[in-house]
Amino acid sequence: MRYQVPRGTQDIQPKDISKWHKLEDMIRQFCYVYNYDEIRTPIFEHTNVFKRGNDSSDMVNKEMYTFQLENSATSLTLRPEGTAGVARAFVEHKMFGNADLPVKMYYVGPQCRHERPQKGRMRIFHQFGVEVIGAKSPMLDVETIALGWSFVSALGLKDMKVLINTLGDDESRAAYRAALKEHFKNDIDTMCVDCKRRYEQNPLRILDCKVDHDKDIMKTAPKMEDYLNDASKQYFKEVLEGLDALGIPYEVDDRLVRGLDYYTHTVFEVVSVNKEMGAQSTVFAGGRYDGLVEYFGGPEGMSGIGWAMGLERLIIACEAEGITLDEEDGLDAYVLCLADSVHKEVLAITTELRTNGYRTDTDYLGRSFKAQFKTVDRKHARCAILIGDSEVANGTVNIKDVKTQQQYTVPMEELIPTMDRIFGNVGCGEINEEE
């Protein structure tokens, strides 16, 4: 039997992991300066954390990995998105009692959805997301968008644009839903199965249909802006003014509704316009939500906003624009074993270097000096440490600085101080250079 990863999943191999580390390091740096703290929620939750009431989203109706525990009525679901779990944790741990609301959080981790795999769409995928819960302000909407926009800009991505819309408050959405039902009522029987379901559950989601989007009935559908009350119009106006103030380019898309039912007011997507991205061009997206905290038993009317960024898609977007993320760091030192009799001493020196923070490796295959030195080159080691019988007998080590091609012979106890001087970790001091 030939074993391989399940369809829609991938192995992130050691040769590729450096690009992921770079992204994750940048994520933590950006969230630190924006004062967002990391939260880690379980990879699975009780199913009703995600399946809430009459939800019309494809994620809930088609894509969740749900399983029943044996001899138990408990239904659990692998995490398909991050917001619901974070909102549940916010309520469960009574974060709403924090004296300095809003609570600003971010997460990085895998999500699971049973979708048709394609470029940029996996069944296990990774997201960087932010959630800000406990305050409702147009400027907070702008801040969260600015965090994501600054992040992709810092990576060097240029073929990007912000699509933004408003779904208004409860009153505005109720009026708009009624208008949509009236508009589609005579044609709904000719539309796809999903549209028929959405017509009853949430007619706004019909506008997101990928099957019937070219039909005339879709092109003549009412626009949300015609059903916004004054408060919703003013809220959205202030969001756009905030984006203008920060110089973030955007395009108002009156058909943008997003794929999840809990959104209110501001919704947005940041997409790549690079043709290499194909159909999956959305890099990060999200919006404001007003009902989640209350659903989980928290205070009424406590609002939140967040977005999620697909790391796989982010990597594809960088590759499409020729941005390199996988520049692997070389070794600080490689210890060459010049005799079978000094293996223990070589291991001791390797361990000492590592203990002092130097990224170090050595040979365990008993290869020749020439073969070991090829590894020094392949691993881009800054220093080659040569240990043989004579070095052990004399209590010395030979250090070759590959960068400068200088070689030093120093007492064993001077190994770390010498390395510190080579790497500039201490003040300048004399090194006994061997001619």
Tab-separated table of C-alpha atoms in Angstrom:
chain	number	residue	atom	x	y	z
A	1	MET	CA	0.000	0.000	0.000
A	2	ARG	CA	1.262	3.476	-0.908
A	3	TYR	CA	0.674	5.936	1.910
A	4	GLN	CA	0.139	9.622	1.167
A	5	VAL	CA	-1.532	12.641	2.715
A	6	PRO	CA	-5.343	12.855	2.454
A	7	ARG	CA	-6.749	14.885	-0.422
A	8	GLY	CA	-6.821	18.591	0.357
A	9	THR	CA	-3.996	18.433	2.894
A	10	GLN	CA	-0.234	18.897	2.629
A	11	ASP	CA	3.046	18.244	4.382
A	12	ILE	CA	4.972	21.421	5.074
A	13	GLN	CA	8.476	20.061	4.620
A	14	PRO	CA	11.643	21.251	6.381
A	15	LYS	CA	12.867	22.802	3.116
A	16	ASP	CA	9.770	25.041	3.028
A	17	ILE	CA	9.287	25.812	6.707
A	18	SER	CA	11.477	28.932	6.769
A	19	LYS	CA	8.878	30.932	4.806
A	20	TRP	CA	6.236	29.950	7.372
A	21	HIS	CA	8.539	30.974	10.221
A	22	LYS	CA	9.137	34.335	8.551
A	23	LEU	CA	5.405	34.975	8.243
A	24	GLU	CA	4.713	33.886	11.819
A	25	ASP	CA	7.537	36.063	13.175
A	26	MET	CA	6.174	39.063	11.261
A	27	ILE	CA	2.658	38.335	12.522
A	28	ARG	CA	3.794	38.468	16.123
A	29	GLN	CA	5.831	41.633	15.533
A	30	PHE	CA	2.892	43.457	13.936
A	31	CYS	CA	0.417	42.341	16.590
A	32	TYR	CA	2.845	43.396	19.319
A	33	VAL	CA	3.097	46.983	18.060
A	34	TYR	CA	-0.684	47.122	17.542
A	35	ASN	CA	-1.153	45.799	21.121
A	36	TYR	CA	-2.989	42.604	20.146
A	37	ASP	CA	-2.438	39.578	22.405
A	38	GLU	CA	-2.405	35.982	21.183
A	39	ILE	CA	-5.225	33.566	22.010
A	40	ARG	CA	-5.210	29.828	21.314
A	41	THR	CA	-8.528	27.982	21.205
A	42	PRO	CA	-9.142	24.221	20.768
A	43	ILE	CA	-8.894	22.618	17.341
A	44	PHE	CA	-12.418	21.256	17.904
A	45	GLU	CA	-15.450	22.727	19.668
A	46	HIS	CA	-18.998	21.657	20.454
A	47	THR	CA	-20.854	21.738	17.152
A	48	ASN	CA	-23.324	24.420	18.256
A	49	VAL	CA	-20.433	26.875	18.612
A	50	PHE	CA	-20.385	26.966	14.802
A	51	LYS	CA	-23.883	25.750	13.887
A	52	ARG	CA	-26.004	28.514	15.340
A	53	GLY	CA	-29.732	28.502	14.641
A	54	ASN	CA	-30.886	28.875	11.027
A	55	ASP	CA	-27.422	29.596	9.591
A	56	SER	CA	-27.350	29.846	5.787
A	57	SER	CA	-23.592	29.752	5.201
A	58	ASP	CA	-21.996	27.040	3.071
A	59	MET	CA	-19.446	26.493	5.795
A	60	VAL	CA	-22.147	25.370	8.262
A	61	ASN	CA	-24.354	23.534	5.785
A	62	LYS	CA	-21.740	21.750	3.662
A	63	GLU	CA	-18.175	22.002	4.872
A	64	MET	CA	-17.882	21.132	8.553
A	65	TYR	CA	-16.111	18.005	9.801
A	66	THR	CA	-18.500	16.914	12.555
A	67	PHE	CA	-18.233	13.714	14.573
A	68	GLN	CA	-20.113	12.024	17.379
A	69	LEU	CA	-18.302	10.510	20.326
A	70	GLU	CA	-18.913	6.781	20.754
A	71	ASN	CA	-21.666	6.025	23.288
A	72	SER	CA	-22.275	9.734	23.748
A	73	ALA	CA	-24.695	12.399	22.558
A	74	THR	CA	-21.838	14.901	22.335
A	75	SER	CA	-21.325	16.345	18.851
A	76	LEU	CA	-17.967	17.958	18.117
A	77	THR	CA	-16.717	19.822	15.043
A	78	LEU	CA	-13.189	20.475	13.819
A	79	ARG	CA	-12.620	24.233	13.809
A	80	PRO	CA	-13.677	25.656	10.395
A	81	GLU	CA	-13.009	29.312	11.327
A	82	GLY	CA	-11.547	31.235	14.241
A	83	THR	CA	-14.058	33.919	15.213
A	84	ALA	CA	-16.695	31.730	16.880
A	85	GLY	CA	-14.211	29.985	19.172
A	86	VAL	CA	-12.632	33.287	20.187
A	87	ALA	CA	-16.070	34.778	20.970
A	88	ARG	CA	-16.941	31.670	23.003
A	89	ALA	CA	-13.683	32.015	24.966
A	90	PHE	CA	-14.313	35.751	25.468
A	91	VAL	CA	-17.594	34.962	27.201
A	92	GLU	CA	-16.531	31.788	29.023
A	93	HIS	CA	-13.584	33.543	30.673
A	94	LYS	CA	-15.586	36.729	31.341
A	95	MET	CA	-13.186	38.918	29.380
A	96	PHE	CA	-16.058	41.393	29.059
A	97	GLY	CA	-15.238	42.399	32.643
A	98	ASN	CA	-11.877	43.777	31.524
A	99	ALA	CA	-11.456	47.359	32.702
A	100	ASP	CA	-9.795	48.359	29.426
A	101	LEU	CA	-12.175	47.249	26.694
A	102	PRO	CA	-11.966	46.384	23.885
A	103	VAL	CA	-10.022	43.144	24.196
A	104	LYS	CA	-7.697	42.835	21.188
A	105	MET	CA	-6.657	39.304	20.238
A	106	TYR	CA	-4.994	37.432	17.394
A	107	TYR	CA	-4.589	33.767	16.517
A	108	VAL	CA	-2.489	31.658	14.153
A	109	GLY	CA	-3.469	28.085	13.436
A	110	PRO	CA	-5.104	25.416	11.269
A	111	GLN	CA	-8.770	25.352	10.233
A	112	CYS	CA	-10.653	22.455	8.627
A	113	ARG	CA	-13.310	22.606	5.897
A	114	HIS	CA	-14.549	19.902	3.543
A	115	GLU	CA	-14.333	21.782	0.247
A	116	ARG	CA	-13.248	20.930	-3.278
A	117	PRO	CA	-9.445	21.308	-3.158
A	118	GLN	CA	-7.864	23.670	-5.668
A	119	LYS	CA	-5.030	26.174	-5.824
A	120	GLY	CA	-5.234	28.300	-2.683
A	121	ARG	CA	-8.067	26.238	-1.180
A	122	MET	CA	-7.196	23.354	1.151
A	123	ARG	CA	-9.198	21.138	3.483
A	124	ILE	CA	-6.702	21.846	6.232
A	125	PHE	CA	-5.460	25.413	5.903
A	126	HIS	CA	-3.831	27.965	8.174
A	127	GLN	CA	-5.111	31.372	9.159
A	128	PHE	CA	-3.786	34.454	10.891
A	129	GLY	CA	-6.780	36.253	12.349
A	130	VAL	CA	-7.566	39.177	14.625
A	131	GLU	CA	-10.626	39.772	16.806
A	132	VAL	CA	-11.436	42.955	18.721
A	133	ILE	CA	-14.379	42.576	21.089
A	134	GLY	CA	-16.010	45.062	23.436
A	135	ALA	CA	-16.270	48.326	21.505
A	136	LYS	CA	-18.142	49.599	18.466
A	137	SER	CA	-16.396	52.396	16.619
A	138	PRO	CA	-15.828	53.147	12.924
A	139	MET	CA	-12.216	53.951	13.789
A	140	LEU	CA	-11.772	50.471	15.257
A	141	ASP	CA	-12.977	49.014	11.958
A	142	VAL	CA	-10.332	51.151	10.249
A	143	GLU	CA	-7.635	50.040	12.702
A	144	THR	CA	-8.196	46.356	12.066
A	145	ILE	CA	-8.157	46.846	8.285
A	146	ALA	CA	-5.010	48.970	8.649
A	147	LEU	CA	-3.245	46.195	10.592
A	148	GLY	CA	-3.846	43.691	7.805
A	149	TRP	CA	-3.070	46.185	5.034
A	150	SER	CA	0.186	47.216	6.738
A	151	PHE	CA	1.166	43.567	7.106
A	152	VAL	CA	0.706	42.673	3.421
A	153	SER	CA	2.374	45.950	2.412
A	154	ALA	CA	5.394	45.168	4.608
A	155	LEU	CA	5.751	41.860	2.769
A	156	GLY	CA	6.083	43.888	-0.418
A	157	LEU	CA	2.720	42.933	-1.957
A	158	LYS	CA	1.505	45.598	-4.382
A	159	ASP	CA	-1.168	43.908	-6.542
A	160	MET	CA	-3.763	44.293	-3.794
A	161	LYS	CA	-7.014	46.183	-3.302
A	162	VAL	CA	-9.595	46.564	-0.536
A	163	LEU	CA	-13.223	45.776	-1.374
A	164	ILE	CA	-15.618	47.111	1.250
A	165	ASN	CA	-19.361	47.298	1.883
A	166	THR	CA	-21.819	47.773	4.704
A	167	LEU	CA	-24.646	45.445	5.726
A	168	GLY	CA	-26.073	48.092	8.056
A	169	ASP	CA	-27.701	47.550	11.433
A	170	ASP	CA	-30.553	45.150	12.261
A	171	GLU	CA	-33.225	47.571	11.082
A	172	SER	CA	-31.491	48.204	7.749
A	173	ARG	CA	-30.882	44.512	7.096
A	174	ALA	CA	-34.502	43.607	7.898
A	175	ALA	CA	-35.715	46.116	5.310
A	176	TYR	CA	-33.189	44.873	2.766
A	177	ARG	CA	-34.061	41.199	3.359
A	178	ALA	CA	-37.731	41.985	2.756
A	179	ALA	CA	-36.862	43.785	-0.495
A	180	LEU	CA	-34.713	40.875	-1.699
A	181	LYS	CA	-37.418	38.309	-0.967
A	182	GLU	CA	-39.895	40.359	-2.936
A	183	HIS	CA	-37.416	40.733	-5.809
A	184	PHE	CA	-36.573	37.020	-6.077
A	185	LYS	CA	-39.953	35.460	-5.209
A	186	ASN	CA	-41.108	34.836	-8.797
A	187	ASP	CA	-37.742	33.432	-9.954
A	188	ILE	CA	-36.487	31.483	-6.966
A	189	ASP	CA	-37.793	28.167	-8.349
A	190	THR	CA	-35.464	28.566	-11.359
A	191	MET	CA	-32.377	29.152	-9.224
A	192	CYS	CA	-29.885	26.743	-7.684
A	193	VAL	CA	-30.520	24.603	-4.619
A	194	ASP	CA	-28.361	26.843	-2.431
A	195	CYS	CA	-30.252	29.967	-3.492
A	196	LYS	CA	-33.544	28.286	-2.603
A	197	ARG	CA	-32.213	27.481	0.859
A	198	ARG	CA	-30.767	30.954	1.307
A	199	TYR	CA	-34.053	32.550	0.224
A	200	GLU	CA	-35.624	31.185	3.410
A	201	GLN	CA	-32.624	31.479	5.704
A	202	ASN	CA	-30.844	34.676	4.659
A	203	PRO	CA	-31.659	36.186	1.238
A	204	LEU	CA	-28.585	38.455	1.409
A	205	ARG	CA	-26.493	35.349	0.780
A	206	ILE	CA	-28.175	34.855	-2.622
A	207	LEU	CA	-26.024	37.745	-3.848
A	208	ASP	CA	-22.929	35.613	-3.165
A	209	CYS	CA	-24.102	32.775	-5.433
A	210	LYS	CA	-21.455	31.504	-7.861
A	211	VAL	CA	-23.986	29.514	-9.948
A	212	ASP	CA	-26.647	32.107	-10.770
A	213	HIS	CA	-24.557	35.271	-10.594
A	214	ASP	CA	-24.924	36.018	-14.343
A	215	LYS	CA	-28.710	35.844	-14.422
A	216	ASP	CA	-30.625	39.052	-15.132
A	217	ILE	CA	-32.549	38.687	-11.879
A	218	MET	CA	-29.226	38.956	-10.017
A	219	LYS	CA	-28.087	41.988	-11.984
A	220	THR	CA	-31.282	43.909	-11.192
A	221	ALA	CA	-31.370	43.031	-7.476
A	222	PRO	CA	-31.960	45.913	-5.027
A	223	LYS	CA	-28.857	47.580	-3.553
A	224	MET	CA	-28.138	47.641	0.150
A	225	GLU	CA	-27.378	51.360	0.117
A	226	ASP	CA	-31.029	52.120	-0.711
A	227	TYR	CA	-32.197	50.481	2.534
A	228	LEU	CA	-29.660	51.867	5.007
A	229	ASN	CA	-31.032	54.036	7.772
A	230	ASP	CA	-29.277	57.296	8.664
A	231	ALA	CA	-27.255	55.751	11.521
A	232	SER	CA	-25.880	52.991	9.270
A	233	LYS	CA	-25.049	55.460	6.493
A	234	GLN	CA	-23.160	57.672	8.951
A	235	TYR	CA	-21.243	54.711	10.415
A	236	PHE	CA	-20.072	53.575	6.977
A	237	LYS	CA	-19.216	57.139	5.951
A	238	GLU	CA	-16.887	57.439	8.952
A	239	VAL	CA	-15.207	54.119	8.132
A	240	LEU	CA	-14.437	55.288	4.598
A	241	GLU	CA	-13.192	58.660	5.879
A	242	GLY	CA	-10.853	56.802	8.247
A	243	LEU	CA	-9.435	54.731	5.399
A	244	ASP	CA	-8.955	57.942	3.399
A	245	ALA	CA	-7.099	59.507	6.324
A	246	LEU	CA	-4.655	56.575	6.386
A	247	GLY	CA	-4.226	56.531	2.621
A	248	ILE	CA	-5.573	52.989	2.278
A	249	PRO	CA	-7.086	52.547	-1.213
A	250	TYR	CA	-10.504	50.890	-1.380
A	251	GLU	CA	-13.382	50.141	-3.705
A	252	VAL	CA	-16.991	50.047	-2.472
A	253	ASP	CA	-18.577	46.786	-3.687
A	254	ASP	CA	-22.330	46.848	-3.077
A	255	ARG	CA	-22.606	43.091	-3.741
A	256	LEU	CA	-20.091	42.099	-1.084
A	257	VAL	CA	-21.911	40.215	1.709
A	258	ARG	CA	-19.236	37.751	2.957
A	259	GLY	CA	-19.857	34.064	3.593
A	260	LEU	CA	-20.864	34.002	7.259
A	261	ASP	CA	-24.211	35.020	8.704
A	262	TYR	CA	-23.035	36.875	11.807
A	263	TYR	CA	-21.694	39.987	10.034
A	264	THR	CA	-23.238	43.448	10.553
A	265	HIS	CA	-22.200	46.915	9.349
A	266	THR	CA	-18.699	46.832	7.813
A	267	VAL	CA	-17.630	43.859	5.676
A	268	PHE	CA	-14.480	43.766	3.557
A	269	GLU	CA	-12.142	41.623	1.482
A	270	VAL	CA	-8.548	42.350	0.526
A	271	VAL	CA	-7.877	40.645	-2.790
A	272	SER	CA	-4.952	40.163	-5.129
A	273	VAL	CA	-5.446	41.374	-8.693
A	274	ASN	CA	-2.449	39.354	-9.896
A	275	LYS	CA	-3.604	36.921	-12.596
A	276	GLU	CA	-1.402	34.165	-11.142
A	277	MET	CA	-3.723	33.931	-8.119
A	278	GLY	CA	-6.545	32.396	-10.158
A	279	ALA	CA	-10.049	32.129	-8.685
A	280	GLN	CA	-8.905	32.178	-5.053
A	281	SER	CA	-7.751	35.770	-4.945
A	282	THR	CA	-8.944	36.768	-1.472
A	283	VAL	CA	-5.972	37.134	0.898
A	284	PHE	CA	-7.820	38.317	4.004
A	285	ALA	CA	-11.393	39.246	4.780
A	286	GLY	CA	-13.784	39.895	7.633
A	287	GLY	CA	-16.194	42.343	9.180
A	288	ARG	CA	-18.095	43.531	12.218
A	289	TYR	CA	-20.382	41.253	14.215
A	290	ASP	CA	-22.899	42.326	16.848
A	291	GLY	CA	-24.677	39.142	17.957
A	292	LEU	CA	-21.983	36.549	18.698
A	293	VAL	CA	-21.123	37.597	22.245
A	294	GLU	CA	-24.776	37.606	23.230
A	295	TYR	CA	-25.300	34.196	21.560
A	296	PHE	CA	-22.636	32.679	23.810
A	297	GLY	CA	-24.249	34.161	26.927
A	298	GLY	CA	-22.315	37.412	27.157
A	299	PRO	CA	-23.639	40.948	27.622
A	300	GLU	CA	-26.261	42.167	25.182
A	301	GLY	CA	-25.093	44.559	22.485
A	302	MET	CA	-21.360	43.888	22.893
A	303	SER	CA	-19.882	44.227	19.420
A	304	GLY	CA	-16.772	42.818	17.788
A	305	ILE	CA	-14.816	43.028	14.562
A	306	GLY	CA	-12.226	40.749	13.023
A	307	TRP	CA	-10.711	39.210	9.938
A	308	ALA	CA	-8.792	36.118	8.887
A	309	MET	CA	-5.870	35.826	6.478
A	310	GLY	CA	-5.049	32.560	4.714
A	311	LEU	CA	-1.329	31.856	5.031
A	312	GLU	CA	-1.299	29.454	2.069
A	313	ARG	CA	-2.883	32.146	-0.120
A	314	LEU	CA	-0.500	34.743	1.252
A	315	ILE	CA	2.451	32.587	0.202
A	316	ILE	CA	0.924	32.124	-3.276
A	317	ALA	CA	0.394	35.900	-3.553
A	318	CYS	CA	4.047	36.507	-2.650
A	319	GLU	CA	5.221	33.944	-5.205
A	320	ALA	CA	2.998	35.562	-7.861
A	321	GLU	CA	4.738	38.892	-7.274
A	322	GLY	CA	8.224	37.381	-7.095
A	323	ILE	CA	8.648	37.958	-3.349
A	324	THR	CA	11.007	35.448	-1.715
A	325	LEU	CA	10.156	34.249	1.786
A	326	ASP	CA	12.295	31.125	2.106
A	327	GLU	CA	15.776	32.496	2.657
A	328	GLU	CA	17.060	29.875	5.064
A	329	ASP	CA	19.432	30.970	7.810
A	330	GLY	CA	22.800	29.245	7.593
A	331	LEU	CA	24.588	27.507	10.442
A	332	ASP	CA	26.754	29.519	12.796
A	333	ALA	CA	29.169	26.612	13.080
A	334	TYR	CA	29.793	23.124	11.741
A	335	VAL	CA	32.111	20.901	13.793
A	336	LEU	CA	34.253	18.611	11.616
A	337	CYS	CA	35.357	15.323	13.174
A	338	LEU	CA	38.842	14.500	11.844
A	339	ALA	CA	39.336	11.142	13.637
A	340	ASP	CA	37.140	8.312	14.884
A	341	SER	CA	38.767	8.597	18.290
A	342	VAL	CA	37.427	12.118	19.014
A	343	HIS	CA	33.674	11.614	18.526
A	344	LYS	CA	32.891	12.295	22.190
A	345	GLU	CA	34.956	15.494	22.221
A	346	VAL	CA	33.267	16.658	19.013
A	347	LEU	CA	29.831	16.073	20.539
A	348	ALA	CA	30.860	17.942	23.707
A	349	ILE	CA	32.057	20.958	21.682
A	350	THR	CA	28.922	20.883	19.524
A	351	THR	CA	26.785	20.885	22.665
A	352	GLU	CA	28.775	23.735	24.224
A	353	LEU	CA	28.285	25.892	21.122
A	354	ARG	CA	24.551	25.196	21.118
A	355	THR	CA	24.296	25.943	24.836
A	356	ASN	CA	25.779	29.361	24.120
A	357	GLY	CA	23.254	30.105	21.389
A	358	TYR	CA	25.210	29.162	18.280
A	359	ARG	CA	23.309	27.209	15.641
A	360	THR	CA	25.582	24.207	15.233
A	361	ASP	CA	25.682	20.758	13.650
A	362	THR	CA	28.211	17.981	13.115
A	363	ASP	CA	28.741	14.736	11.184
A	364	TYR	CA	27.317	11.392	12.370
A	365	LEU	CA	28.108	9.295	9.280
A	366	GLY	CA	31.894	9.021	9.619
A	367	ARG	CA	32.451	10.844	6.322
A	368	SER	CA	35.745	12.115	4.971
A	369	PHE	CA	37.069	15.608	5.632
A	370	LYS	CA	36.237	16.587	2.043
A	371	ALA	CA	32.630	15.363	2.363
A	372	GLN	CA	32.184	17.164	5.676
A	373	PHE	CA	33.504	20.406	4.228
A	374	LYS	CA	30.965	20.150	1.392
A	375	THR	CA	28.308	20.173	4.121
A	376	VAL	CA	29.848	23.367	5.510
A	377	ASP	CA	29.218	24.950	2.102
A	378	ARG	CA	25.730	23.510	1.637
A	379	LYS	CA	24.642	24.621	5.112
A	380	HIS	CA	26.193	28.073	4.613
A	381	ALA	CA	28.073	27.739	7.900
A	382	ARG	CA	29.900	30.868	9.034
A	383	CYS	CA	32.549	28.904	10.956
A	384	ALA	CA	34.092	25.457	10.517
A	385	ILE	CA	35.420	23.992	13.782
A	386	LEU	CA	38.108	21.333	13.171
A	387	ILE	CA	38.725	18.714	15.865
A	388	GLY	CA	41.235	15.864	15.521
A	389	ASP	CA	43.652	13.885	17.682
A	390	SER	CA	46.230	16.676	17.855
A	391	GLU	CA	43.648	19.290	18.896
A	392	VAL	CA	42.385	17.028	21.689
A	393	ALA	CA	45.954	16.245	22.829
A	394	ASN	CA	46.876	19.965	22.870
A	395	GLY	CA	43.561	21.155	24.348
A	396	THR	CA	42.945	23.463	21.380
A	397	VAL	CA	40.406	24.003	18.614
A	398	ASN	CA	40.863	25.182	15.053
A	399	ILE	CA	38.287	27.715	13.890
A	400	LYS	CA	37.970	28.718	10.259
A	401	ASP	CA	35.930	31.824	9.555
A	402	VAL	CA	34.452	30.877	6.178
A	403	LYS	CA	33.381	34.451	5.487
A	404	THR	CA	36.863	35.992	5.868
A	405	GLN	CA	38.864	32.785	5.202
A	406	GLN	CA	40.887	33.455	8.373
A	407	GLN	CA	41.795	30.545	10.629
A	408	TYR	CA	42.414	30.659	14.371
A	409	THR	CA	43.911	28.161	16.797
A	410	VAL	CA	42.831	28.866	20.383
A	411	PRO	CA	42.738	27.006	23.707
A	412	MET	CA	39.560	24.962	24.226
A	413	GLU	CA	38.374	27.318	26.975
A	414	GLU	CA	38.647	30.239	24.545
A	415	LEU	CA	36.253	28.702	22.002
A	416	ILE	CA	33.157	30.636	23.062
A	417	PRO	CA	34.925	34.005	23.663
A	418	THR	CA	36.525	33.660	20.213
A	419	MET	CA	33.200	32.854	18.579
A	420	ASP	CA	31.676	35.856	20.351
A	421	ARG	CA	34.342	38.109	18.891
A	422	ILE	CA	33.928	36.662	15.383
A	423	PHE	CA	30.177	37.246	15.532
A	424	GLY	CA	30.563	40.670	17.159
A	425	ASN	CA	28.732	39.613	20.311
A	426	VAL	CA	31.326	41.256	22.578
A	427	GLY	CA	33.811	44.105	22.386
A	428	CYS	CA	36.807	43.776	20.110
A	429	GLY	CA	39.704	41.779	21.464
A	430	GLU	CA	42.769	40.188	19.995
A	431	ILE	CA	42.462	36.782	18.336
A	432	ASN	CA	45.544	34.657	17.958
A	433	GLU	CA	45.536	34.101	14.206
A	434	GLU	CA	47.362	31.107	12.814
A	435	GLU	CA	49.389	32.040	9.732
